Every structure is written in C-alpha cells, then in structure tokens.
Amino acid sequence: MSTHTQPAVFHPQAARMNLPGIRRVSFDQPFHWLREGANDLVKAWPLSLFYGVVFALLGYGLVQAAADRPHLAMALTSGFLFVAPVLATVFYCLSHRLEHHHKLPRLFVPLLSWRANPGSLDCFW
C-alpha cells in the first residue's frame, strides 16, 4: 500500500506504480543513529573490533600491494564499491541481533549473514 496522497506525474507509468512514501528525517536523527551505533559498538566490542581490524588490514594490504602499480588504482576503487556493502553486512548482523535482544553470534557467523536476505545485495550489484 502506497503512502503517497497524490500520484506521481513525472512519468506516465509512475501514476500506476505503488511507490513507497518518503519519510521525513529531522536534523538530529542522524546523531541518534550514530549514538545507537556507538552503543552497539560498546555492547559487541570484541566482534566489532575484530572485524574492523581485519577489514582495515585487508584494505591496507591491498593498497600496499598496489602501491607501485598505479594502473590498479581504479580496480581497487571499483572493487571497494562492490565489496564494502557485503562487508558491512557483518556489522548490520551484530546491530540487528542486539536490537532484537538475541545472543551475539560466534566469531565467523556474521560473515554468512548476507544469506538471510541475498536479494538486498542486488541493490549494490
């Protein structure tokens, strides 16, 4: 069910589409999200720290491996744009489990969290 009160008129077919409504975001809402993320970091600090360090070291290793090969700069940049959303699912998994009061997973379980909704990654690819 659409939350629009009037049909969109920018395209002839848009009037027949069931588009989601656009939510209003207050100025302080992003700060609330950052505060919640910081709370999740404090609650799950061992896993967050582990994955943060691993991802940072992987990135550092790739940059160092390509330091004397400038032709790989574009490949690294575009590769990051494809891989980063997949890696971010690890942190989304941790936050989701904390938000729903579930037990934190074992060390490597968040790496497979994308399997719960693989279609959502299609937005990035």
mmCIF file of N, CA and C in Angstrom:
data_model
loop_
_atom_site.group_PDB
_atom_site.id
_atom_site.type_symbol
_atom_site.label_atom_id
_atom_site.label_comp_id
_atom_site.label_asym_id
_atom_site.label_seq_id
_atom_site.Cartn_x
_atom_site.Cartn_y
_atom_site.Cartn_z
ATOM 1 N N MET A 1 0.837 -1.173 0.000
ATOM 2 C CA MET A 1 0.000 0.000 0.000
ATOM 3 C C MET A 1 0.884 1.239 0.000
ATOM 4 N N SER A 2 0.599 2.139 -0.898
ATOM 5 C CA SER A 2 1.397 3.349 -1.025
ATOM 6 C C SER A 2 1.008 4.369 0.028
ATOM 7 N N THR A 3 1.980 5.148 0.474
ATOM 8 C CA THR A 3 1.703 6.212 1.435
ATOM 9 C C THR A 3 1.607 7.572 0.755
ATOM 10 N N HIS A 4 1.689 7.574 -0.584
ATOM 11 C CA HIS A 4 1.542 8.825 -1.321
ATOM 12 C C HIS A 4 0.069 9.242 -1.330
ATOM 13 N N THR A 5 -0.166 10.525 -1.227
ATOM 14 C CA THR A 5 -1.546 11.009 -1.282
ATOM 15 C C THR A 5 -1.933 11.392 -2.699
ATOM 16 N N GLN A 6 -0.944 11.724 -3.522
ATOM 17 C CA GLN A 6 -1.207 12.069 -4.915
ATOM 18 C C GLN A 6 -0.316 11.219 -5.800
ATOM 19 N N PRO A 7 -0.802 10.834 -6.989
ATOM 20 C CA PRO A 7 0.049 10.028 -7.857
ATOM 21 C C PRO A 7 1.211 10.856 -8.404
ATOM 22 N N ALA A 8 2.330 10.174 -8.614
ATOM 23 C CA ALA A 8 3.486 10.849 -9.214
ATOM 24 C C ALA A 8 3.203 11.097 -10.691
ATOM 25 N N VAL A 9 3.658 12.198 -11.216
ATOM 26 C CA VAL A 9 3.350 12.552 -12.604
ATOM 27 C C VAL A 9 4.605 12.710 -13.457
ATOM 28 N N PHE A 10 5.764 12.342 -12.939
ATOM 29 C CA PHE A 10 6.989 12.529 -13.696
ATOM 30 C C PHE A 10 7.130 11.553 -14.852
ATOM 31 N N HIS A 11 6.381 10.478 -14.859
ATOM 32 C CA HIS A 11 6.405 9.507 -15.945
ATOM 33 C C HIS A 11 4.997 8.932 -16.083
ATOM 34 N N PRO A 12 4.542 8.691 -17.305
ATOM 35 C CA PRO A 12 3.161 8.191 -17.461
ATOM 36 C C PRO A 12 2.871 6.917 -16.678
ATOM 37 N N GLN A 13 3.834 6.011 -16.580
ATOM 38 C CA GLN A 13 3.586 4.759 -15.859
ATOM 39 C C GLN A 13 3.705 4.923 -14.349
ATOM 40 N N ALA A 14 4.299 6.015 -13.905
ATOM 41 C CA ALA A 14 4.511 6.211 -12.470
ATOM 42 C C ALA A 14 3.198 6.365 -11.716
ATOM 43 N N ALA A 15 2.172 6.880 -12.366
ATOM 44 C CA ALA A 15 0.888 7.055 -11.696
ATOM 45 C C ALA A 15 0.286 5.713 -11.297
ATOM 46 N N ARG A 16 0.640 4.643 -11.991
ATOM 47 C CA ARG A 16 0.100 3.318 -11.686
ATOM 48 C C ARG A 16 1.005 2.509 -10.769
ATOM 49 N N MET A 17 2.176 3.039 -10.446
ATOM 50 C CA MET A 17 3.137 2.304 -9.612
ATOM 51 C C MET A 17 2.807 2.483 -8.138
ATOM 52 N N ASN A 18 3.085 1.466 -7.375
ATOM 53 C CA ASN A 18 2.877 1.508 -5.931
ATOM 54 C C ASN A 18 4.204 1.887 -5.286
ATOM 55 N N LEU A 19 4.475 3.173 -5.181
ATOM 56 C CA LEU A 19 5.745 3.665 -4.676
ATOM 57 C C LEU A 19 5.697 3.848 -3.164
ATOM 58 N N PRO A 20 6.798 3.569 -2.480
ATOM 59 C CA PRO A 20 6.813 3.795 -1.028
ATOM 60 C C PRO A 20 6.845 5.289 -0.732
ATOM 61 N N GLY A 21 6.372 5.639 0.430
ATOM 62 C CA GLY A 21 6.384 7.037 0.833
ATOM 63 C C GLY A 21 7.777 7.496 1.208
ATOM 64 N N ILE A 22 8.008 8.768 1.158
ATOM 65 C CA ILE A 22 9.286 9.346 1.549
ATOM 66 C C ILE A 22 9.143 9.826 2.983
ATOM 67 N N ARG A 23 10.012 9.331 3.825
ATOM 68 C CA ARG A 23 9.941 9.696 5.239
ATOM 69 C C ARG A 23 10.707 10.992 5.478
ATOM 70 N N ARG A 24 10.212 11.764 6.394
ATOM 71 C CA ARG A 24 10.911 12.977 6.799
ATOM 72 C C ARG A 24 11.896 12.614 7.911
ATOM 73 N N VAL A 25 13.077 13.182 7.817
ATOM 74 C CA VAL A 25 14.124 12.923 8.803
ATOM 75 C C VAL A 25 14.462 14.248 9.455
ATOM 76 N N SER A 26 14.381 14.281 10.772
ATOM 77 C CA SER A 26 14.713 15.509 11.483
ATOM 78 C C SER A 26 16.235 15.714 11.469
ATOM 79 N N PHE A 27 16.660 16.911 11.797
ATOM 80 C CA PHE A 27 18.070 17.257 11.767
ATOM 81 C C PHE A 27 18.891 16.415 12.743
ATOM 82 N N ASP A 28 18.319 16.095 13.897
ATOM 83 C CA ASP A 28 19.076 15.352 14.905
ATOM 84 C C ASP A 28 18.986 13.832 14.751
ATOM 85 N N GLN A 29 18.201 13.340 13.815
ATOM 86 C CA GLN A 29 18.049 11.892 13.636
ATOM 87 C C GLN A 29 19.364 11.189 13.285
ATOM 88 N N PRO A 30 20.210 11.711 12.391
ATOM 89 C CA PRO A 30 21.493 11.037 12.133
ATOM 90 C C PRO A 30 22.371 10.925 13.384
ATOM 91 N N PHE A 31 22.301 11.910 14.266
ATOM 92 C CA PHE A 31 23.068 11.835 15.507
ATOM 93 C C PHE A 31 22.542 10.717 16.407
ATOM 94 N N HIS A 32 21.233 10.502 16.379
ATOM 95 C CA HIS A 32 20.637 9.390 17.118
ATOM 96 C C HIS A 32 21.149 8.060 16.559
ATOM 97 N N TRP A 33 21.214 7.953 15.235
ATOM 98 C CA TRP A 33 21.713 6.724 14.611
ATOM 99 C C TRP A 33 23.171 6.489 14.997
ATOM 100 N N LEU A 34 23.971 7.543 14.997
ATOM 101 C CA LEU A 34 25.371 7.402 15.391
ATOM 102 C C LEU A 34 25.500 6.985 16.851
ATOM 103 N N ARG A 35 24.641 7.536 17.711
ATOM 104 C CA ARG A 35 24.652 7.171 19.127
ATOM 105 C C ARG A 35 24.281 5.688 19.298
ATOM 106 N N GLU A 36 23.272 5.241 18.565
ATOM 107 C CA GLU A 36 22.879 3.825 18.628
ATOM 108 C C GLU A 36 24.002 2.923 18.125
ATOM 109 N N GLY A 37 24.675 3.352 17.050
ATOM 110 C CA GLY A 37 25.813 2.580 16.541
ATOM 111 C C GLY A 37 26.936 2.508 17.554
ATOM 112 N N ALA A 38 27.196 3.608 18.247
ATOM 113 C CA ALA A 38 28.233 3.612 19.281
ATOM 114 C C ALA A 38 27.845 2.685 20.429
ATOM 115 N N ASN A 39 26.553 2.659 20.781
ATOM 116 C CA ASN A 39 26.088 1.736 21.827
ATOM 117 C C ASN A 39 26.293 0.284 21.403
ATOM 118 N N ASP A 40 26.007 -0.007 20.123
ATOM 119 C CA ASP A 40 26.227 -1.363 19.619
ATOM 120 C C ASP A 40 27.704 -1.719 19.652
ATOM 121 N N LEU A 41 28.548 -0.757 19.332
ATOM 122 C CA LEU A 41 29.982 -0.988 19.363
ATOM 123 C C LEU A 41 30.447 -1.327 20.780
ATOM 124 N N VAL A 42 29.898 -0.624 21.766
ATOM 125 C CA VAL A 42 30.273 -0.881 23.158
ATOM 126 C C VAL A 42 29.779 -2.260 23.599
ATOM 127 N N LYS A 43 28.569 -2.630 23.193
ATOM 128 C CA LYS A 43 27.998 -3.909 23.613
ATOM 129 C C LYS A 43 28.683 -5.099 22.941
ATOM 130 N N ALA A 44 29.102 -4.921 21.699
ATOM 131 C CA ALA A 44 29.711 -6.026 20.953
ATOM 132 C C ALA A 44 31.139 -5.672 20.560
ATOM 133 N N TRP A 45 31.868 -5.070 21.456
ATOM 134 C CA TRP A 45 33.194 -4.563 21.103
ATOM 135 C C TRP A 45 34.176 -5.631 20.640
ATOM 136 N N PRO A 46 34.165 -6.844 21.198
ATOM 137 C CA PRO A 46 35.164 -7.804 20.696
ATOM 138 C C PRO A 46 34.961 -8.154 19.220
ATOM 139 N N LEU A 47 33.715 -8.427 18.842
ATOM 140 C CA LEU A 47 33.441 -8.762 17.446
ATOM 141 C C LEU A 47 33.643 -7.551 16.543
ATOM 142 N N SER A 48 33.159 -6.393 16.978
ATOM 143 C CA SER A 48 33.311 -5.186 16.173
ATOM 144 C C SER A 48 34.780 -4.839 15.972
ATOM 145 N N LEU A 49 35.540 -4.931 17.030
ATOM 146 C CA LEU A 49 36.969 -4.632 16.932
ATOM 147 C C LEU A 49 37.678 -5.640 16.037
ATOM 148 N N PHE A 50 37.346 -6.912 16.198
ATOM 149 C CA PHE A 50 37.974 -7.942 15.369
ATOM 150 C C PHE A 50 37.709 -7.682 13.888
ATOM 151 N N TYR A 51 36.437 -7.523 13.528
ATOM 152 C CA TYR A 51 36.115 -7.328 12.123
ATOM 153 C C TYR A 51 36.626 -5.988 11.602
ATOM 154 N N GLY A 52 36.590 -4.961 12.409
ATOM 155 C CA GLY A 52 37.122 -3.671 11.993
ATOM 156 C C GLY A 52 38.606 -3.747 11.688
ATOM 157 N N VAL A 53 39.351 -4.413 12.547
ATOM 158 C CA VAL A 53 40.794 -4.560 12.329
ATOM 159 C C VAL A 53 41.068 -5.440 11.105
ATOM 160 N N VAL A 54 40.343 -6.535 10.961
ATOM 161 C CA VAL A 54 40.550 -7.420 9.816
ATOM 162 C C VAL A 54 40.267 -6.679 8.509
ATOM 163 N N PHE A 55 39.150 -5.945 8.439
ATOM 164 C CA PHE A 55 38.817 -5.234 7.210
ATOM 165 C C PHE A 55 39.820 -4.124 6.923
ATOM 166 N N ALA A 56 40.266 -3.444 7.961
ATOM 167 C CA ALA A 56 41.267 -2.386 7.768
ATOM 168 C C ALA A 56 42.591 -2.983 7.282
ATOM 169 N N LEU A 57 43.000 -4.094 7.850
ATOM 170 C CA LEU A 57 44.247 -4.733 7.416
ATOM 171 C C LEU A 57 44.142 -5.255 5.985
ATOM 172 N N LEU A 58 42.988 -5.790 5.621
ATOM 173 C CA LEU A 58 42.797 -6.222 4.235
ATOM 174 C C LEU A 58 42.921 -5.036 3.276
ATOM 175 N N GLY A 59 42.284 -3.939 3.614
ATOM 176 C CA GLY A 59 42.383 -2.742 2.779
ATOM 177 C C GLY A 59 43.801 -2.220 2.701
ATOM 178 N N TYR A 60 44.480 -2.192 3.832
ATOM 179 C CA TYR A 60 45.864 -1.724 3.867
ATOM 180 C C TYR A 60 46.761 -2.643 3.029
ATOM 181 N N GLY A 61 46.539 -3.925 3.138
ATOM 182 C CA GLY A 61 47.328 -4.878 2.359
ATOM 183 C C GLY A 61 47.123 -4.706 0.864
ATOM 184 N N LEU A 62 45.881 -4.487 0.458
ATOM 185 C CA LEU A 62 45.613 -4.272 -0.968
ATOM 186 C C LEU A 62 46.271 -2.998 -1.472
ATOM 187 N N VAL A 63 46.193 -1.938 -0.697
ATOM 188 C CA VAL A 63 46.807 -0.672 -1.107
ATOM 189 C C VAL A 63 48.320 -0.826 -1.186
ATOM 190 N N GLN A 64 48.923 -1.498 -0.218
ATOM 191 C CA GLN A 64 50.368 -1.690 -0.232
ATOM 192 C C GLN A 64 50.807 -2.580 -1.396
ATOM 193 N N ALA A 65 49.995 -3.589 -1.710
ATOM 194 C CA ALA A 65 50.335 -4.472 -2.825
ATOM 195 C C ALA A 65 50.268 -3.735 -4.159
ATOM 196 N N ALA A 66 49.420 -2.729 -4.244
ATOM 197 C CA ALA A 66 49.262 -1.980 -5.497
ATOM 198 C C ALA A 66 49.967 -0.638 -5.465
ATOM 199 N N ALA A 67 50.789 -0.392 -4.456
ATOM 200 C CA ALA A 67 51.435 0.919 -4.311
ATOM 201 C C ALA A 67 52.324 1.257 -5.495
ATOM 202 N N ASP A 68 53.038 0.290 -6.033
ATOM 203 C CA ASP A 68 53.913 0.558 -7.167
ATOM 204 C C ASP A 68 53.269 0.191 -8.505
ATOM 205 N N ARG A 69 51.965 -0.001 -8.483
ATOM 206 C CA ARG A 69 51.214 -0.325 -9.703
ATOM 207 C C ARG A 69 50.028 0.642 -9.833
ATOM 208 N N PRO A 70 50.256 1.857 -10.295
ATOM 209 C CA PRO A 70 49.178 2.854 -10.343
ATOM 210 C C PRO A 70 48.004 2.445 -11.243
ATOM 211 N N HIS A 71 48.249 1.554 -12.175
ATOM 212 C CA HIS A 71 47.161 1.114 -13.051
ATOM 213 C C HIS A 71 46.107 0.299 -12.297
ATOM 214 N N LEU A 72 46.417 -0.140 -11.082
ATOM 215 C CA LEU A 72 45.446 -0.897 -10.282
ATOM 216 C C LEU A 72 44.573 -0.003 -9.397
ATOM 217 N N ALA A 73 44.841 1.298 -9.403
ATOM 218 C CA ALA A 73 44.081 2.197 -8.529
ATOM 219 C C ALA A 73 42.584 2.152 -8.847
ATOM 220 N N MET A 74 42.224 2.173 -10.110
ATOM 221 C CA MET A 74 40.802 2.142 -10.482
ATOM 222 C C MET A 74 40.183 0.795 -10.124
ATOM 223 N N ALA A 75 40.924 -0.268 -10.300
ATOM 224 C CA ALA A 75 40.400 -1.591 -9.946
ATOM 225 C C ALA A 75 40.151 -1.689 -8.441
ATOM 226 N N LEU A 76 41.064 -1.156 -7.642
ATOM 227 C CA LEU A 76 40.876 -1.177 -6.187
ATOM 228 C C LEU A 76 39.684 -0.318 -5.781
ATOM 229 N N THR A 77 39.539 0.833 -6.410
ATOM 230 C CA THR A 77 38.429 1.726 -6.084
ATOM 231 C C THR A 77 37.097 1.082 -6.428
ATOM 232 N N SER A 78 36.984 0.552 -7.632
ATOM 233 C CA SER A 78 35.712 -0.066 -8.025
ATOM 234 C C SER A 78 35.471 -1.352 -7.241
ATOM 235 N N GLY A 79 36.526 -2.081 -6.943
ATOM 236 C CA GLY A 79 36.367 -3.282 -6.126
ATOM 237 C C GLY A 79 35.854 -2.960 -4.740
ATOM 238 N N PHE A 80 36.338 -1.863 -4.167
ATOM 239 C CA PHE A 80 35.857 -1.437 -2.859
ATOM 240 C C PHE A 80 34.366 -1.125 -2.912
ATOM 241 N N LEU A 81 33.918 -0.491 -3.995
ATOM 242 C CA LEU A 81 32.498 -0.142 -4.108
ATOM 243 C C LEU A 81 31.611 -1.381 -4.174
ATOM 244 N N PHE A 82 32.142 -2.482 -4.666
ATOM 245 C CA PHE A 82 31.364 -3.721 -4.718
ATOM 246 C C PHE A 82 31.459 -4.530 -3.428
ATOM 247 N N VAL A 83 32.616 -4.533 -2.803
ATOM 248 C CA VAL A 83 32.846 -5.397 -1.651
ATOM 249 C C VAL A 83 32.402 -4.753 -0.339
ATOM 250 N N ALA A 84 32.509 -3.442 -0.215
ATOM 251 C CA ALA A 84 32.188 -2.767 1.055
ATOM 252 C C ALA A 84 30.765 -3.047 1.544
ATOM 253 N N PRO A 85 29.728 -2.991 0.687
ATOM 254 C CA PRO A 85 28.384 -3.300 1.201
ATOM 255 C C PRO A 85 28.255 -4.725 1.724
ATOM 256 N N VAL A 86 28.966 -5.650 1.113
ATOM 257 C CA VAL A 86 28.916 -7.033 1.591
ATOM 258 C C VAL A 86 29.605 -7.138 2.952
ATOM 259 N N LEU A 87 30.736 -6.467 3.093
ATOM 260 C CA LEU A 87 31.438 -6.493 4.379
ATOM 261 C C LEU A 87 30.629 -5.785 5.467
ATOM 262 N N ALA A 88 29.874 -4.776 5.093
ATOM 263 C CA ALA A 88 29.067 -4.035 6.070
ATOM 264 C C ALA A 88 27.961 -4.907 6.661
ATOM 265 N N THR A 89 27.554 -5.960 5.953
ATOM 266 C CA THR A 89 26.502 -6.828 6.490
ATOM 267 C C THR A 89 26.917 -7.477 7.805
ATOM 268 N N VAL A 90 28.219 -7.606 8.031
ATOM 269 C CA VAL A 90 28.708 -8.148 9.308
ATOM 270 C C VAL A 90 28.248 -7.248 10.454
ATOM 271 N N PHE A 91 28.444 -5.945 10.296
ATOM 272 C CA PHE A 91 28.063 -5.008 11.351
ATOM 273 C C PHE A 91 26.538 -4.871 11.444
ATOM 274 N N TYR A 92 25.845 -4.971 10.309
ATOM 275 C CA TYR A 92 24.377 -4.942 10.338
ATOM 276 C C TYR A 92 23.850 -6.137 11.110
ATOM 277 N N CYS A 93 24.487 -7.285 10.936
ATOM 278 C CA CYS A 93 24.076 -8.503 11.657
ATOM 279 C C CYS A 93 24.226 -8.305 13.161
ATOM 280 N N LEU A 94 25.357 -7.754 13.577
ATOM 281 C CA LEU A 94 25.576 -7.531 15.012
ATOM 282 C C LEU A 94 24.546 -6.560 15.577
ATOM 283 N N SER A 95 24.289 -5.462 14.877
ATOM 284 C CA SER A 95 23.315 -4.477 15.352
ATOM 285 C C SER A 95 21.908 -5.060 15.385
ATOM 286 N N HIS A 96 21.572 -5.858 14.392
ATOM 287 C CA HIS A 96 20.241 -6.473 14.343
ATOM 288 C C HIS A 96 20.039 -7.406 15.533
ATOM 289 N N ARG A 97 21.032 -8.208 15.829
ATOM 290 C CA ARG A 97 20.911 -9.143 16.954
ATOM 291 C C ARG A 97 20.812 -8.402 18.284
ATOM 292 N N LEU A 98 21.562 -7.313 18.420
ATOM 293 C CA LEU A 98 21.470 -6.522 19.650
ATOM 294 C C LEU A 98 20.109 -5.835 19.763
ATOM 295 N N GLU A 99 19.610 -5.323 18.662
ATOM 296 C CA GLU A 99 18.328 -4.621 18.682
ATOM 297 C C GLU A 99 17.180 -5.550 19.064
ATOM 298 N N HIS A 100 17.278 -6.807 18.637
ATOM 299 C CA HIS A 100 16.210 -7.766 18.920
ATOM 300 C C HIS A 100 16.516 -8.641 20.134
ATOM 301 N N HIS A 101 17.523 -8.236 20.914
ATOM 302 C CA HIS A 101 17.870 -8.906 22.175
ATOM 303 C C HIS A 101 18.223 -10.385 21.976
ATOM 304 N N HIS A 102 18.893 -10.683 20.871
ATOM 305 C CA HIS A 102 19.386 -12.037 20.643
ATOM 306 C C HIS A 102 20.814 -12.142 21.161
ATOM 307 N N LYS A 103 21.232 -13.367 21.392
ATOM 308 C CA LYS A 103 22.606 -13.611 21.814
ATOM 309 C C LYS A 103 23.547 -13.252 20.659
ATOM 310 N N LEU A 104 24.691 -12.699 21.002
ATOM 311 C CA LEU A 104 25.669 -12.381 19.962
ATOM 312 C C LEU A 104 26.190 -13.668 19.335
ATOM 313 N N PRO A 105 26.444 -13.652 18.017
ATOM 314 C CA PRO A 105 26.874 -14.873 17.337
ATOM 315 C C PRO A 105 28.333 -15.194 17.601
ATOM 316 N N ARG A 106 28.718 -16.389 17.171
ATOM 317 C CA ARG A 106 30.122 -16.768 17.247
ATOM 318 C C ARG A 106 30.920 -15.944 16.252
ATOM 319 N N LEU A 107 32.210 -16.105 16.265
ATOM 320 C CA LEU A 107 33.120 -15.237 15.521
ATOM 321 C C LEU A 107 32.829 -15.162 14.022
ATOM 322 N N PHE A 108 32.647 -16.280 13.352
ATOM 323 C CA PHE A 108 32.527 -16.257 11.899
ATOM 324 C C PHE A 108 31.085 -16.298 11.396
ATOM 325 N N VAL A 109 30.116 -16.395 12.270
ATOM 326 C CA VAL A 109 28.713 -16.435 11.861
ATOM 327 C C VAL A 109 28.280 -15.159 11.127
ATOM 328 N N PRO A 110 28.685 -13.957 11.570
ATOM 329 C CA PRO A 110 28.252 -12.752 10.841
ATOM 330 C C PRO A 110 28.726 -12.686 9.391
ATOM 331 N N LEU A 111 29.786 -13.398 9.047
ATOM 332 C CA LEU A 111 30.252 -13.401 7.661
ATOM 333 C C LEU A 111 29.231 -14.029 6.720
ATOM 334 N N LEU A 112 28.355 -14.858 7.260
ATOM 335 C CA LEU A 112 27.332 -15.509 6.446
ATOM 336 C C LEU A 112 25.971 -14.850 6.603
ATOM 337 N N SER A 113 25.916 -13.692 7.226
ATOM 338 C CA SER A 113 24.631 -13.043 7.491
ATOM 339 C C SER A 113 23.928 -12.597 6.221
ATOM 340 N N TRP A 114 24.643 -12.407 5.138
ATOM 341 C CA TRP A 114 24.024 -11.986 3.883
ATOM 342 C C TRP A 114 23.078 -13.047 3.344
ATOM 343 N N ARG A 115 23.219 -14.296 3.793
ATOM 344 C CA ARG A 115 22.355 -15.371 3.289
ATOM 345 C C ARG A 115 20.910 -15.220 3.740
ATOM 346 N N ALA A 116 20.663 -14.464 4.799
ATOM 347 C CA ALA A 116 19.291 -14.271 5.285
ATOM 348 C C ALA A 116 18.455 -13.475 4.293
ATOM 349 N N ASN A 117 19.086 -12.571 3.543
ATOM 350 C CA ASN A 117 18.357 -11.754 2.570
ATOM 351 C C ASN A 117 19.294 -11.435 1.397
ATOM 352 N N PRO A 118 19.616 -12.419 0.572
ATOM 353 C CA PRO A 118 20.568 -12.170 -0.513
ATOM 354 C C PRO A 118 20.048 -11.193 -1.555
ATOM 355 N N GLY A 119 18.755 -11.065 -1.677
ATOM 356 C CA GLY A 119 18.182 -10.138 -2.649
ATOM 357 C C GLY A 119 18.516 -8.680 -2.348
ATOM 358 N N SER A 120 18.738 -8.368 -1.083
ATOM 359 C CA SER A 120 19.048 -6.985 -0.737
ATOM 360 C C SER A 120 20.411 -6.543 -1.274
ATOM 361 N N LEU A 121 21.306 -7.489 -1.488
ATOM 362 C CA LEU A 121 22.605 -7.137 -2.053
ATOM 363 C C LEU A 121 22.517 -6.817 -3.534
ATOM 364 N N ASP A 122 21.416 -7.206 -4.174
ATOM 365 C CA ASP A 122 21.231 -6.869 -5.584
ATOM 366 C C ASP A 122 21.193 -5.360 -5.790
ATOM 367 N N CYS A 123 20.803 -4.621 -4.780
ATOM 368 C CA CYS A 123 20.776 -3.165 -4.889
ATOM 369 C C CYS A 123 22.172 -2.597 -5.135
ATOM 370 N N PHE A 124 23.186 -3.297 -4.650
ATOM 371 C CA PHE A 124 24.557 -2.817 -4.788
ATOM 372 C C PHE A 124 25.234 -3.369 -6.031
ATOM 373 N N TRP A 125 24.729 -4.469 -6.583
ATOM 374 C CA TRP A 125 25.372 -5.058 -7.742
ATOM 375 C C TRP A 125 24.504 -4.828 -8.902
#
